[in-house]
Amino acid sequence: MLTQDERNRIRAEAAHYDHPQAACVEALKIVQEHHRWVSDEHLKEIAALLDMSPEALDSVATFYNLIFRKPVGENVILLCDSVSCWIMGYEGIRAHLKEHLGVELGETTSDGKFTLLPMACLGTCDRGPAMMVGNELYRNLDNDKVDEILARYRHPSGA
Amino acid sequence: MATIYVDDRPYEVDPAKNLLEECLSKGLDLPYFCWHPALGSVGACRQCAVKQYRDENDQRGRIVMACMTPAMDGARISIRDKDAVQFRAGIIELLMSNHPHDCPVCDEGGECHLQDMTVMTGHNYRGYRFGKRTFTNQQLGPFINHEMNRCITCYRCVRYYRDYAGGKDLDAFASHNHVYFGRHEDGALENEFSGNLVEICPTGVFTDKTLKQHYTRKWDLQTAPSVCAHCSLGCNTIAGERYGQLRRILNRYNAQVNGYFLCDRGRFGYGFVNGDRRLRQPRLLQDGESRPVSGAEALKRTALLLGRQSRVIGIGSPRASVEANFALRTLVGSRNFFSGMAPGEEHLVARMLHVLRGAGVRTPSLCEVESADAVLVLGEDVTQTAPLLALAIRQAVKQAPRRQAMQLRIPRWDDAALNEVMQQQKGPLYIATPAGTRLDEAATQCFRGAPDDVARLGFAVARALDATAPPVRGLSREERAAVQAIAGALRKAERPVVVSGSGCGSEAVVDAAAQVARALGGAGTANLCFTAAECNSFGLGLLNAMGTAEAFQRVADGLVDTVVVLENDLYRRVGRASVEAMLASAHVVAIDHSATDTVAGAEVAFPSGTFAETEGTMVNNEGRAQRFYQVFVPQGEVKPAWSWLGELAQAAGRTELTGLRSPDDLLAALGRAVAAFEGLPERVAGASFRVNGEKVPRLSPRASGRTAVSANVNVHEPKPPEDPDSPLAFTMEGYPQQPPSPLITRFWAPGWNSVQSLNKFQAEVGGALAGGDPGMRLIEPVANGAAAYTDEIPPAFRRRAGEFLVVPLHHIFGSDEQSAVAPAVAQRSPGPYAALSPEDAQTLGVQDGEFVEIELDGGMFQLPALLMSSMTVGVLGVPVGIGSLRGVDLPARSRCRRV
């Protein structure tokens, strides 16, 4: 079930447009913000709120690769695999991340802390290799820096 | 007209069309996928690439998509250009990179547009040597099979299903190389026109699940031109048979009637032909026991019943052909021939025909409804009673916004651009019915009320359009506002259409629709579209039969010895008691294709052929007489009804049918006897018709196994059955090329094995069939004469305490007698119910699903309550043809109580 807060925010977004369907991407983002991903049940609820069929909404949701239709970990790592980062050593970072986390691209660690995903470009080609964890952008990566960043997310209190 | 040059040859073209349409219209082969004549262009697949040159000096040119380029005067293009050829082969190779090599096990194989286009582009060997993406398929219900791996992402399915048919539950998911077309989750496709995906999909993603259960390749099916027998619209179909079983129904294009599409009832309702309820041998009822007998024995018994001293009456049928009904009428005499329609329906059909043949109105074809720019629907749930009419109305609401969008100089075929401008705008569509309908979502405004209130709304609209029409008093403020809005929209429209019919059983509604059409005036404009209950309701109506009720009265009065019932289950028409009284007091001879309750109670029963096993004419709701042809020779002693009637007459020593030995003879006699059919016999290609001295074959030249098909019985090749009644033959031999349009047995052209070969049969792509569309309109308005208004306006509906007005609710799956027993359709049919408004449910103290009892026509019926928020208060809806409630004329008043 969507929370009252989610419903209110979705309705507020929909009020900006002539057709409530126009708010569908925002609505998906709101729900994802609360739940990290969009489940089938949530999708149907959003569709009903926006007067859409679940099919129409899901076609939008599945089109965007940053709307998650499967559960993801607490922190989503988006590792840039475009050309600049590739030149600057993306493959090494990728191997390191995979080994460190024990997952392949597209997978979530067994403790549910991280999901590792490839990303086409993070817009920081002058500081590659780069990745995002959650909403934070990290640049000029090397293996040590990656370890340090992940440790921070693993023990958020700093302990 | 404009001139374009294709590979340096000049062609006269229509500049409003695009290059692809025009190339195809000129007979040039240019491959394509995403374009469809009914859907327009989006330029998604890149397959129809051609080279376009600036002028005759331009040597380089540039690649353009033919479907996205207007056929402008002076345009120079090349199809044969090396770059264009290479480009098209490259596109196919790309599309094929994920397509499986499964043609041998694919239902589309042999009639696959993708196969045809691949061969056409010359892509023979595959360079792609990597893994192919694979998908999980979905269960899409009893009609459609889903095999997503074959998809080439042309987007036709969603463009048809969502944009054209108004479906909600099919969409495109994901992106890149893994775009998926399907539902959000498994489940039956909800749209009533989902079956067209079978023909829209250029390959084997969506295929006919009913065909799969008895699969036969296209070239092995014996096919004939047929007409759908499941509602009054008379959509043209191609029916296919193998090994004595009807195996599928495909669309047969008729630009005036169904165009490219059929509804799911028409496409998947054929199962009754193969069903176990079929009557395949005559039966005699003796000492309460029915036993199968030979035809000779049955005829011998009947001869006594039909003897000269015997007083015989005949009861016809709105689902039997004009020829069969006329044969019965001729046998018993017109004073002794009764329509066999339910009394209420019979009255309404007569009324509608009277209106349509009078002054001031003209009935449109389905094609004309599609191009209407304002529609008023009175009392009819068209999606359920005449489904393809609903599809036409869904196109009509796009007319007004499209016209506006085209003022931005967007061509008519540029679908994506037009949709972008039109967004969700809809032209005027007003619907007034007792309960909600599927079409409501496309409507500008809906009005709910009892049939009398629907009629009053109509009469008031007529008055608002023309001050000389009689006024309606006592309308509410909301009703007056609705009337003004409707009248304003109809007045502003160039081609307004009023749609109504016998669906809600109200004469006042029919009269009101006629009144609006007359008030709209404009003689010559097609403005009034009626629907009737069955495939030949209007054909029977034109035969001027006596009323059904009178037949029962005559039997009750002891004035009848024998009743001949033609293809009619009387239990569906009148109350059980009446039919049982008739069975008890007269000798009943029934002729029917299935073992109905009437057949079970008849003294003698003869097995007749279904639409697929006989030949005949039906008259649709437009008054269009259309011939359907026999598809195959049935097993057992099944014969056409008119043939049995001839034999009955002969056995009884009667001469009325002497000389009327074929459908042609009967039609000729009909043309002489009944003025409405004058001229029709001359228009029909009779049995003696030949093309270049040859018959038209029902089998393709590639049909396999003729010499071996019965080798388990006898190694000698059997002689093919003769067909003395039609210009078609039950063989592969005959005229090998395109026959005249009424005799098209299949769509096929060299290099074009799929249904897309239809392009080659049309005078121009998307237009009429070459030589004109089949069928002849029998009903045209009288040229002049004043259209009189009726002032019989019913008072507003007033409910009486504890009483309901019971109205019929129709279902596309279940309400039609014949298709209801087809297994696929039966799966989608609802159960019995009594629909009532939540308000009334509360008053009665019933919850959804709890039983209520109603009393109709002296019978008590217990039905589960169905709470329907759109139902008019004081009105109770029951499903037509479903459950035990039948033979009751509705609407009727009834008490209702909780059980």
mmCIF file of C-alpha atoms in Angstrom, chain B residues 464-687:
data_model
loop_
_atom_site.group_PDB
_atom_site.id
_atom_site.type_symbol
_atom_site.label_atom_id
_atom_site.label_comp_id
_atom_site.label_asym_id
_atom_site.label_seq_id
_atom_site.Cartn_x
_atom_site.Cartn_y
_atom_site.Cartn_z
ATOM 1 C CA ALA B 464 -33.994 21.212 -30.596
ATOM 2 C CA LEU B 465 -32.819 20.581 -34.154
ATOM 3 C CA ASP B 466 -36.120 21.385 -35.796
ATOM 4 C CA ALA B 467 -38.803 23.513 -34.180
ATOM 5 C CA THR B 468 -41.517 21.788 -36.189
ATOM 6 C CA ALA B 469 -40.869 18.524 -34.347
ATOM 7 C CA PRO B 470 -43.143 17.894 -31.375
ATOM 8 C CA PRO B 471 -41.845 19.113 -28.014
ATOM 9 C CA VAL B 472 -41.022 16.960 -24.992
ATOM 10 C CA ARG B 473 -42.358 18.221 -21.705
ATOM 11 C CA GLY B 474 -41.126 17.722 -18.205
ATOM 12 C CA LEU B 475 -37.407 17.267 -18.837
ATOM 13 C CA SER B 476 -35.029 17.904 -15.966
ATOM 14 C CA ARG B 477 -32.529 20.732 -16.101
ATOM 15 C CA GLU B 478 -29.667 18.280 -16.745
ATOM 16 C CA GLU B 479 -31.620 16.631 -19.530
ATOM 17 C CA ARG B 480 -32.295 19.976 -21.152
ATOM 18 C CA ALA B 481 -28.602 20.841 -20.997
ATOM 19 C CA ALA B 482 -27.659 17.482 -22.518
ATOM 20 C CA VAL B 483 -30.233 17.983 -25.279
ATOM 21 C CA GLN B 484 -28.765 21.360 -26.171
ATOM 22 C CA ALA B 485 -25.228 19.982 -26.226
ATOM 23 C CA ILE B 486 -26.191 17.015 -28.411
ATOM 24 C CA ALA B 487 -28.260 19.098 -30.813
ATOM 25 C CA GLY B 488 -25.446 21.640 -31.093
ATOM 26 C CA ALA B 489 -22.857 18.984 -31.906
ATOM 27 C CA LEU B 490 -25.082 17.260 -34.460
ATOM 28 C CA ARG B 491 -25.986 20.539 -36.125
ATOM 29 C CA LYS B 492 -22.353 21.574 -36.427
ATOM 30 C CA ALA B 493 -21.276 18.247 -37.934
ATOM 31 C CA GLU B 494 -20.947 17.639 -41.641
ATOM 32 C CA ARG B 495 -21.719 13.948 -41.418
ATOM 33 C CA PRO B 496 -23.707 13.231 -38.241
ATOM 34 C CA VAL B 497 -24.962 9.701 -37.605
ATOM 35 C CA VAL B 498 -27.621 8.465 -35.193
ATOM 36 C CA VAL B 499 -27.157 4.877 -34.048
ATOM 37 C CA SER B 500 -29.898 2.793 -32.511
ATOM 38 C CA GLY B 501 -31.493 -0.609 -32.789
ATOM 39 C CA SER B 502 -33.570 -3.281 -31.215
ATOM 40 C CA GLY B 503 -31.058 -3.865 -28.402
ATOM 41 C CA CYS B 504 -33.053 -2.381 -25.567
ATOM 42 C CA GLY B 505 -36.323 -3.638 -26.961
ATOM 43 C CA SER B 506 -38.024 -0.265 -27.170
ATOM 44 C CA GLU B 507 -40.067 0.993 -30.068
ATOM 45 C CA ALA B 508 -39.991 4.492 -28.613
ATOM 46 C CA VAL B 509 -36.174 4.471 -28.815
ATOM 47 C CA VAL B 510 -36.264 3.398 -32.460
ATOM 48 C CA ASP B 511 -38.814 6.123 -33.223
ATOM 49 C CA ALA B 512 -36.762 8.703 -31.364
ATOM 50 C CA ALA B 513 -33.644 7.819 -33.390
ATOM 51 C CA ALA B 514 -35.660 8.168 -36.579
ATOM 52 C CA GLN B 515 -37.010 11.494 -35.372
ATOM 53 C CA VAL B 516 -33.500 12.858 -34.763
ATOM 54 C CA ALA B 517 -32.333 11.658 -38.174
ATOM 55 C CA ARG B 518 -35.294 13.290 -39.868
ATOM 56 C CA ALA B 519 -34.784 16.508 -37.935
ATOM 57 C CA LEU B 520 -31.179 16.538 -39.103
ATOM 58 C CA GLY B 521 -32.590 16.490 -42.600
ATOM 59 C CA GLY B 522 -30.156 16.738 -45.430
ATOM 60 C CA ALA B 523 -31.682 14.096 -47.667
ATOM 61 C CA GLY B 524 -28.995 11.934 -49.171
ATOM 62 C CA THR B 525 -26.696 12.077 -46.182
ATOM 63 C CA ALA B 526 -26.290 8.793 -44.419
ATOM 64 C CA ASN B 527 -27.543 9.523 -40.977
ATOM 65 C CA LEU B 528 -29.422 6.644 -39.357
ATOM 66 C CA CYS B 529 -27.830 3.341 -38.496
ATOM 67 C CA PHE B 530 -29.950 0.588 -36.958
ATOM 68 C CA THR B 531 -28.816 -2.758 -35.652
ATOM 69 C CA ALA B 532 -30.992 -5.837 -35.332
ATOM 70 C CA ALA B 533 -30.612 -8.998 -33.306
ATOM 71 C CA GLU B 534 -29.440 -11.533 -35.866
ATOM 72 C CA CYS B 535 -27.559 -12.039 -39.088
ATOM 73 C CA ASN B 536 -30.616 -12.119 -41.336
ATOM 74 C CA SER B 537 -33.180 -10.232 -39.254
ATOM 75 C CA PHE B 538 -33.589 -7.634 -41.988
ATOM 76 C CA GLY B 539 -33.677 -10.243 -44.760
ATOM 77 C CA LEU B 540 -36.504 -12.017 -42.996
ATOM 78 C CA GLY B 541 -38.149 -8.684 -42.251
ATOM 79 C CA LEU B 542 -38.262 -7.925 -45.973
ATOM 80 C CA LEU B 543 -40.155 -11.190 -46.600
ATOM 81 C CA ASN B 544 -43.283 -9.758 -44.920
ATOM 82 C CA ALA B 545 -43.884 -12.768 -42.722
ATOM 83 C CA MET B 546 -46.825 -13.042 -40.347
ATOM 84 C CA GLY B 547 -46.271 -12.439 -36.650
ATOM 85 C CA THR B 548 -44.886 -15.255 -34.533
ATOM 86 C CA ALA B 549 -47.500 -14.822 -31.837
ATOM 87 C CA GLU B 550 -50.208 -15.453 -34.407
ATOM 88 C CA ALA B 551 -48.672 -18.821 -35.290
ATOM 89 C CA PHE B 552 -49.003 -19.923 -31.690
ATOM 90 C CA GLN B 553 -52.540 -18.575 -31.577
ATOM 91 C CA ARG B 554 -53.514 -20.520 -34.671
ATOM 92 C CA VAL B 555 -52.124 -23.715 -33.203
ATOM 93 C CA ALA B 556 -53.920 -23.050 -29.937
ATOM 94 C CA ASP B 557 -57.158 -22.465 -31.860
ATOM 95 C CA GLY B 558 -56.774 -25.896 -33.420
ATOM 96 C CA LEU B 559 -56.413 -24.516 -36.934
ATOM 97 C CA VAL B 560 -53.066 -26.176 -37.643
ATOM 98 C CA ASP B 561 -52.103 -29.790 -38.182
ATOM 99 C CA THR B 562 -48.401 -29.450 -38.900
ATOM 100 C CA VAL B 563 -45.783 -26.820 -38.142
ATOM 101 C CA VAL B 564 -42.509 -26.739 -40.078
ATOM 102 C CA VAL B 565 -39.872 -24.923 -38.002
ATOM 103 C CA LEU B 566 -36.876 -23.702 -39.956
ATOM 104 C CA GLU B 567 -33.546 -23.361 -38.091
ATOM 105 C CA ASN B 568 -35.176 -21.837 -35.081
ATOM 106 C CA ASP B 569 -35.139 -22.684 -31.387
ATOM 107 C CA LEU B 570 -38.567 -21.442 -30.433
ATOM 108 C CA TYR B 571 -37.718 -21.589 -26.737
ATOM 109 C CA ARG B 572 -35.561 -18.519 -27.313
ATOM 110 C CA ARG B 573 -38.490 -16.634 -28.848
ATOM 111 C CA VAL B 574 -41.533 -17.246 -26.700
ATOM 112 C CA GLY B 575 -42.295 -18.651 -23.271
ATOM 113 C CA ARG B 576 -41.721 -22.313 -22.498
ATOM 114 C CA ALA B 577 -45.426 -22.957 -21.965
ATOM 115 C CA SER B 578 -46.314 -21.687 -25.433
ATOM 116 C CA VAL B 579 -43.754 -23.865 -27.166
ATOM 117 C CA GLU B 580 -44.762 -26.932 -25.192
ATOM 118 C CA ALA B 581 -48.399 -26.316 -26.013
ATOM 119 C CA MET B 582 -47.503 -26.153 -29.699
ATOM 120 C CA LEU B 583 -45.429 -29.321 -29.542
ATOM 121 C CA ALA B 584 -48.327 -31.072 -27.830
ATOM 122 C CA SER B 585 -51.109 -29.966 -30.137
ATOM 123 C CA ALA B 586 -49.516 -29.991 -33.599
ATOM 124 C CA HIS B 587 -47.109 -32.165 -35.534
ATOM 125 C CA VAL B 588 -43.820 -30.306 -35.497
ATOM 126 C CA VAL B 589 -41.198 -30.861 -38.178
ATOM 127 C CA ALA B 590 -37.917 -29.131 -37.335
ATOM 128 C CA ILE B 591 -35.014 -28.453 -39.652
ATOM 129 C CA ASP B 592 -31.857 -27.276 -37.919
ATOM 130 C CA HIS B 593 -28.107 -27.730 -37.781
ATOM 131 C CA SER B 594 -27.935 -28.326 -34.039
ATOM 132 C CA ALA B 595 -29.930 -30.303 -31.522
ATOM 133 C CA THR B 596 -31.827 -27.444 -29.900
ATOM 134 C CA ASP B 597 -34.640 -27.945 -27.418
ATOM 135 C CA THR B 598 -37.104 -27.396 -30.247
ATOM 136 C CA VAL B 599 -35.415 -30.130 -32.264
ATOM 137 C CA ALA B 600 -35.583 -32.427 -29.240
ATOM 138 C CA GLY B 601 -39.324 -31.907 -28.952
ATOM 139 C CA ALA B 602 -40.107 -32.119 -32.675
ATOM 140 C CA GLU B 603 -41.796 -35.178 -34.116
ATOM 141 C CA VAL B 604 -39.374 -35.239 -37.047
ATOM 142 C CA ALA B 605 -36.058 -33.408 -37.270
ATOM 143 C CA PHE B 606 -33.880 -32.932 -40.348
ATOM 144 C CA PRO B 607 -30.205 -31.959 -40.142
ATOM 145 C CA SER B 608 -29.436 -28.804 -42.087
ATOM 146 C CA GLY B 609 -26.081 -27.213 -42.853
ATOM 147 C CA THR B 610 -24.524 -24.319 -41.002
ATOM 148 C CA PHE B 611 -23.353 -21.209 -42.850
ATOM 149 C CA ALA B 612 -20.206 -23.146 -43.764
ATOM 150 C CA GLU B 613 -22.037 -26.080 -45.328
ATOM 151 C CA THR B 614 -24.632 -24.241 -47.352
ATOM 152 C CA GLU B 615 -24.967 -21.332 -49.647
ATOM 153 C CA GLY B 616 -27.302 -18.428 -49.381
ATOM 154 C CA THR B 617 -27.937 -14.739 -48.970
ATOM 155 C CA MET B 618 -28.280 -12.663 -45.836
ATOM 156 C CA VAL B 619 -29.322 -9.040 -45.517
ATOM 157 C CA ASN B 620 -27.386 -7.009 -42.984
ATOM 158 C CA ASN B 621 -28.385 -4.000 -40.900
ATOM 159 C CA GLU B 622 -27.572 -1.688 -43.784
ATOM 160 C CA GLY B 623 -29.961 -3.592 -46.033
ATOM 161 C CA ARG B 624 -27.011 -5.038 -47.927
ATOM 162 C CA ALA B 625 -27.709 -8.442 -49.423
ATOM 163 C CA GLN B 626 -24.582 -10.565 -49.296
ATOM 164 C CA ARG B 627 -23.966 -14.089 -50.560
ATOM 165 C CA PHE B 628 -22.118 -16.647 -48.496
ATOM 166 C CA TYR B 629 -20.780 -19.770 -50.155
ATOM 167 C CA GLN B 630 -20.487 -23.339 -49.028
ATOM 168 C CA VAL B 631 -17.022 -24.091 -47.661
ATOM 169 C CA PHE B 632 -17.119 -27.875 -47.501
ATOM 170 C CA VAL B 633 -19.299 -30.922 -47.935
ATOM 171 C CA PRO B 634 -20.622 -31.926 -44.524
ATOM 172 C CA GLN B 635 -20.535 -35.400 -43.036
ATOM 173 C CA GLY B 636 -23.663 -37.456 -42.462
ATOM 174 C CA GLU B 637 -27.007 -36.659 -44.014
ATOM 175 C CA VAL B 638 -26.612 -32.931 -43.539
ATOM 176 C CA LYS B 639 -28.217 -30.947 -46.369
ATOM 177 C CA PRO B 640 -29.124 -27.315 -46.905
ATOM 178 C CA ALA B 641 -32.482 -26.439 -45.351
ATOM 179 C CA TRP B 642 -33.963 -25.445 -48.722
ATOM 180 C CA SER B 643 -32.929 -28.825 -50.100
ATOM 181 C CA TRP B 644 -34.758 -30.671 -47.293
ATOM 182 C CA LEU B 645 -37.805 -28.488 -47.899
ATOM 183 C CA GLY B 646 -37.761 -29.458 -51.588
ATOM 184 C CA GLU B 647 -37.574 -33.127 -50.680
ATOM 185 C CA LEU B 648 -40.321 -32.757 -48.089
ATOM 186 C CA ALA B 649 -42.594 -31.183 -50.653
ATOM 187 C CA GLN B 650 -41.852 -33.856 -53.202
ATOM 188 C CA ALA B 651 -42.393 -36.699 -50.733
ATOM 189 C CA ALA B 652 -45.734 -35.215 -49.749
ATOM 190 C CA GLY B 653 -46.722 -34.842 -53.396
ATOM 191 C CA ARG B 654 -46.797 -31.075 -53.211
ATOM 192 C CA THR B 655 -45.810 -28.955 -56.183
ATOM 193 C CA GLU B 656 -45.072 -25.582 -54.618
ATOM 194 C CA LEU B 657 -41.317 -26.093 -54.774
ATOM 195 C CA THR B 658 -41.191 -27.905 -58.080
ATOM 196 C CA GLY B 659 -38.547 -26.312 -60.245
ATOM 197 C CA LEU B 660 -36.867 -24.572 -57.344
ATOM 198 C CA ARG B 661 -33.899 -26.888 -57.000
ATOM 199 C CA SER B 662 -31.067 -24.535 -56.170
ATOM 200 C CA PRO B 663 -30.322 -21.277 -54.372
ATOM 201 C CA ASP B 664 -30.256 -19.606 -57.788
ATOM 202 C CA ASP B 665 -33.782 -20.824 -58.597
ATOM 203 C CA LEU B 666 -35.037 -19.683 -55.225
ATOM 204 C CA LEU B 667 -33.385 -16.282 -55.492
ATOM 205 C CA ALA B 668 -34.792 -15.769 -58.977
ATOM 206 C CA ALA B 669 -38.272 -16.664 -57.748
ATOM 207 C CA LEU B 670 -37.783 -14.373 -54.764
ATOM 208 C CA GLY B 671 -36.805 -11.497 -57.034
ATOM 209 C CA ARG B 672 -40.084 -11.987 -58.870
ATOM 210 C CA ALA B 673 -42.227 -12.492 -55.784
ATOM 211 C CA VAL B 674 -40.999 -9.795 -53.402
ATOM 212 C CA ALA B 675 -40.358 -6.287 -54.662
ATOM 213 C CA ALA B 676 -37.597 -5.578 -52.124
ATOM 214 C CA PHE B 677 -35.419 -8.245 -53.746
ATOM 215 C CA GLU B 678 -35.946 -7.095 -57.293
ATOM 216 C CA GLY B 679 -32.701 -6.881 -59.210
ATOM 217 C CA LEU B 680 -30.758 -8.957 -56.689
ATOM 218 C CA PRO B 681 -30.804 -12.269 -58.634
ATOM 219 C CA GLU B 682 -29.148 -10.563 -61.609
ATOM 220 C CA ARG B 683 -26.376 -9.191 -59.389
ATOM 221 C CA VAL B 684 -25.386 -12.535 -57.904
ATOM 222 C CA ALA B 685 -22.849 -14.738 -59.645
ATOM 223 C CA GLY B 686 -24.970 -17.851 -60.065
ATOM 224 C CA ALA B 687 -23.934 -21.474 -60.423
#
